[in-house]
C-alpha cells in the first residue's frame, strides 16, 4: 500500500511557474514508475510526464520543453517543475505510482489565469 499526497498547486499568471510535489508513504526506490497526470473539466485524464526507476523520462508533447519531472528516492518524493504556464495547463494534477499495483494521489488544482 502506498499513499501519495500532492502539494504545490495554486493560481498563477500565464508565463509563470509552479512546482508540484508528491510525497509517498514508503520508499519509492523500487517503484517502477512515478508519473503526473492531469484532468481538465470535460476532458479525460491525460499523462503529463513519467519517470521510471531506471531514469527513463517521457513527456506529453504539449508540455515538452516546459515541464520537468524528477524523483528523489532518498526523500520518497516526485516533483513536477512547470514553467511558461499557459491557460490550457489549467487542470487537477494527480500523482501516480505504478509499483505495481497502481496508486493515485488526491490531486491538486492548478489554475493559469490573468
Short mmCIF file of C-alpha atoms in Angstrom, two decimals:
data_model
loop_
_atom_site.label_atom_id
_atom_site.label_comp_id
_atom_site.label_asym_id
_atom_site.label_seq_id
_atom_site.Cartn_x
_atom_site.Cartn_y
_atom_site.Cartn_z
CA UNK A 1 0.00 0.00 0.00
CA UNK A 2 1.27 3.45 -0.95
CA UNK A 3 -0.31 6.78 -0.06
CA UNK A 4 0.51 9.71 -2.30
CA UNK A 5 -0.02 13.33 -1.25
CA UNK A 6 0.37 16.16 -3.74
CA UNK A 7 1.13 19.78 -2.90
CA UNK A 8 2.17 22.96 -4.67
CA UNK A 9 -0.86 23.74 -6.79
CA UNK A 10 -2.44 27.16 -6.98
CA UNK A 11 -3.25 30.16 -9.14
CA UNK A 12 -0.56 31.55 -11.42
CA UNK A 13 -0.50 34.03 -14.29
CA UNK A 14 0.29 32.91 -17.83
CA UNK A 15 4.03 32.60 -18.26
CA UNK A 16 4.55 31.85 -14.60
CA UNK A 17 5.91 28.78 -12.84
CA UNK A 18 4.77 26.28 -10.25
CA UNK A 19 6.41 23.27 -8.66
CA UNK A 20 4.27 20.31 -7.68
CA UNK A 21 5.46 17.75 -5.16
CA UNK A 22 4.25 14.25 -4.41
CA UNK A 23 5.15 12.67 -1.09
CA UNK A 24 4.94 8.90 -0.88
CA UNK A 25 4.29 6.96 2.31
CA UNK A 26 7.05 4.48 1.62
CA UNK A 27 10.41 4.36 -0.09
CA UNK A 28 10.00 4.82 -3.82
CA UNK A 29 13.30 3.40 -4.98
CA UNK A 30 11.64 0.16 -6.08
CA UNK A 31 8.56 1.81 -7.58
CA UNK A 32 8.72 1.18 -11.31
CA UNK A 33 7.21 4.46 -12.49
CA UNK A 34 6.27 7.77 -10.92
CA UNK A 35 4.01 9.87 -13.11
CA UNK A 36 2.00 13.04 -13.24
CA UNK A 37 -1.43 13.10 -14.89
CA UNK A 38 -3.88 15.94 -15.27
CA UNK A 39 -7.58 16.29 -15.91
CA UNK A 40 -9.29 19.44 -17.08
CA UNK A 41 -13.08 19.86 -16.80
CA UNK A 42 -14.83 17.87 -19.51
CA UNK A 43 -11.63 16.14 -20.56
CA UNK A 44 -10.18 12.70 -19.95
CA UNK A 45 -7.26 12.29 -17.59
CA UNK A 46 -4.04 12.52 -19.56
CA UNK A 47 -0.45 11.55 -18.88
CA UNK A 48 1.77 14.60 -18.48
CA UNK A 49 5.13 13.13 -17.51
CA UNK A 50 6.62 9.82 -16.46
CA UNK A 51 9.90 8.78 -14.87
CA UNK A 52 10.88 5.16 -14.33
CA UNK A 53 13.14 3.78 -11.63
CA UNK A 54 15.76 3.37 -14.34
CA UNK A 55 15.64 7.07 -15.17
CA UNK A 56 13.70 6.87 -18.41
CA UNK A 57 11.63 10.03 -18.85
CA UNK A 58 8.82 10.91 -21.21
CA UNK A 59 6.53 13.92 -21.58
CA UNK A 60 3.30 14.76 -23.29
CA UNK A 61 4.00 16.73 -26.44
CA UNK A 62 2.02 19.67 -25.08
CA UNK A 63 4.41 20.17 -22.13
CA UNK A 64 7.72 19.14 -23.73
CA UNK A 65 10.36 21.75 -23.01
CA UNK A 66 8.30 23.48 -20.31
CA UNK A 67 7.80 20.82 -17.65
CA UNK A 68 10.45 18.77 -15.86
CA UNK A 69 9.78 15.65 -13.80
CA UNK A 70 12.13 14.44 -11.12
CA UNK A 71 12.17 11.94 -8.30
CA UNK A 72 14.16 11.93 -5.08
CA UNK A 73 14.39 8.36 -3.86
CA UNK A 74 16.03 9.41 -0.58
CA UNK A 75 13.10 11.69 0.27
CA UNK A 76 10.43 9.46 -1.32
CA UNK A 77 9.16 12.34 -3.41
CA UNK A 78 8.44 13.07 -7.02
CA UNK A 79 8.19 16.58 -8.40
CA UNK A 80 6.97 18.39 -11.46
CA UNK A 81 8.52 21.74 -12.29
CA UNK A 82 6.17 23.66 -14.57
CA UNK A 83 7.46 26.72 -16.41
CA UNK A 84 5.95 29.00 -19.05
CA UNK A 85 2.49 28.00 -17.94
CA UNK A 86 -0.43 28.51 -20.27
CA UNK A 87 -4.17 28.78 -19.59
CA UNK A 88 -4.60 25.37 -21.24
CA UNK A 89 -2.46 23.86 -18.48
CA UNK A 90 -5.30 24.53 -16.05
CA UNK A 91 -6.36 21.19 -14.55
CA UNK A 92 -6.28 19.00 -11.50
CA UNK A 93 -2.87 17.35 -11.39
CA UNK A 94 -2.53 13.85 -9.98
CA UNK A 95 0.50 11.93 -8.80
CA UNK A 96 0.52 8.29 -9.88
CA UNK A 97 2.75 5.41 -8.85
CA UNK A 98 2.99 2.11 -10.66
CA UNK A 99 4.62 -0.10 -8.06
CA UNK A 100 2.86 -2.27 -9.36
CA UNK A 101 -0.05 -2.17 -8.47
CA UNK A 102 -1.18 1.35 -9.25
CA UNK A 103 -1.82 4.17 -6.79
CA UNK A 104 -3.19 7.69 -7.16
CA UNK A 105 -2.95 10.83 -5.11
CA UNK A 106 -5.96 13.00 -4.36
CA UNK A 107 -4.99 15.70 -6.86
CA UNK A 108 -4.02 19.36 -6.65
CA UNK A 109 -5.62 22.20 -8.61
CA UNK A 110 -3.50 24.27 -10.96
CA UNK A 111 -5.16 27.35 -12.44
CA UNK A 112 -3.38 29.51 -15.01
CA UNK A 113 -5.21 32.78 -15.48
CA UNK A 114 -4.62 36.50 -15.59
#
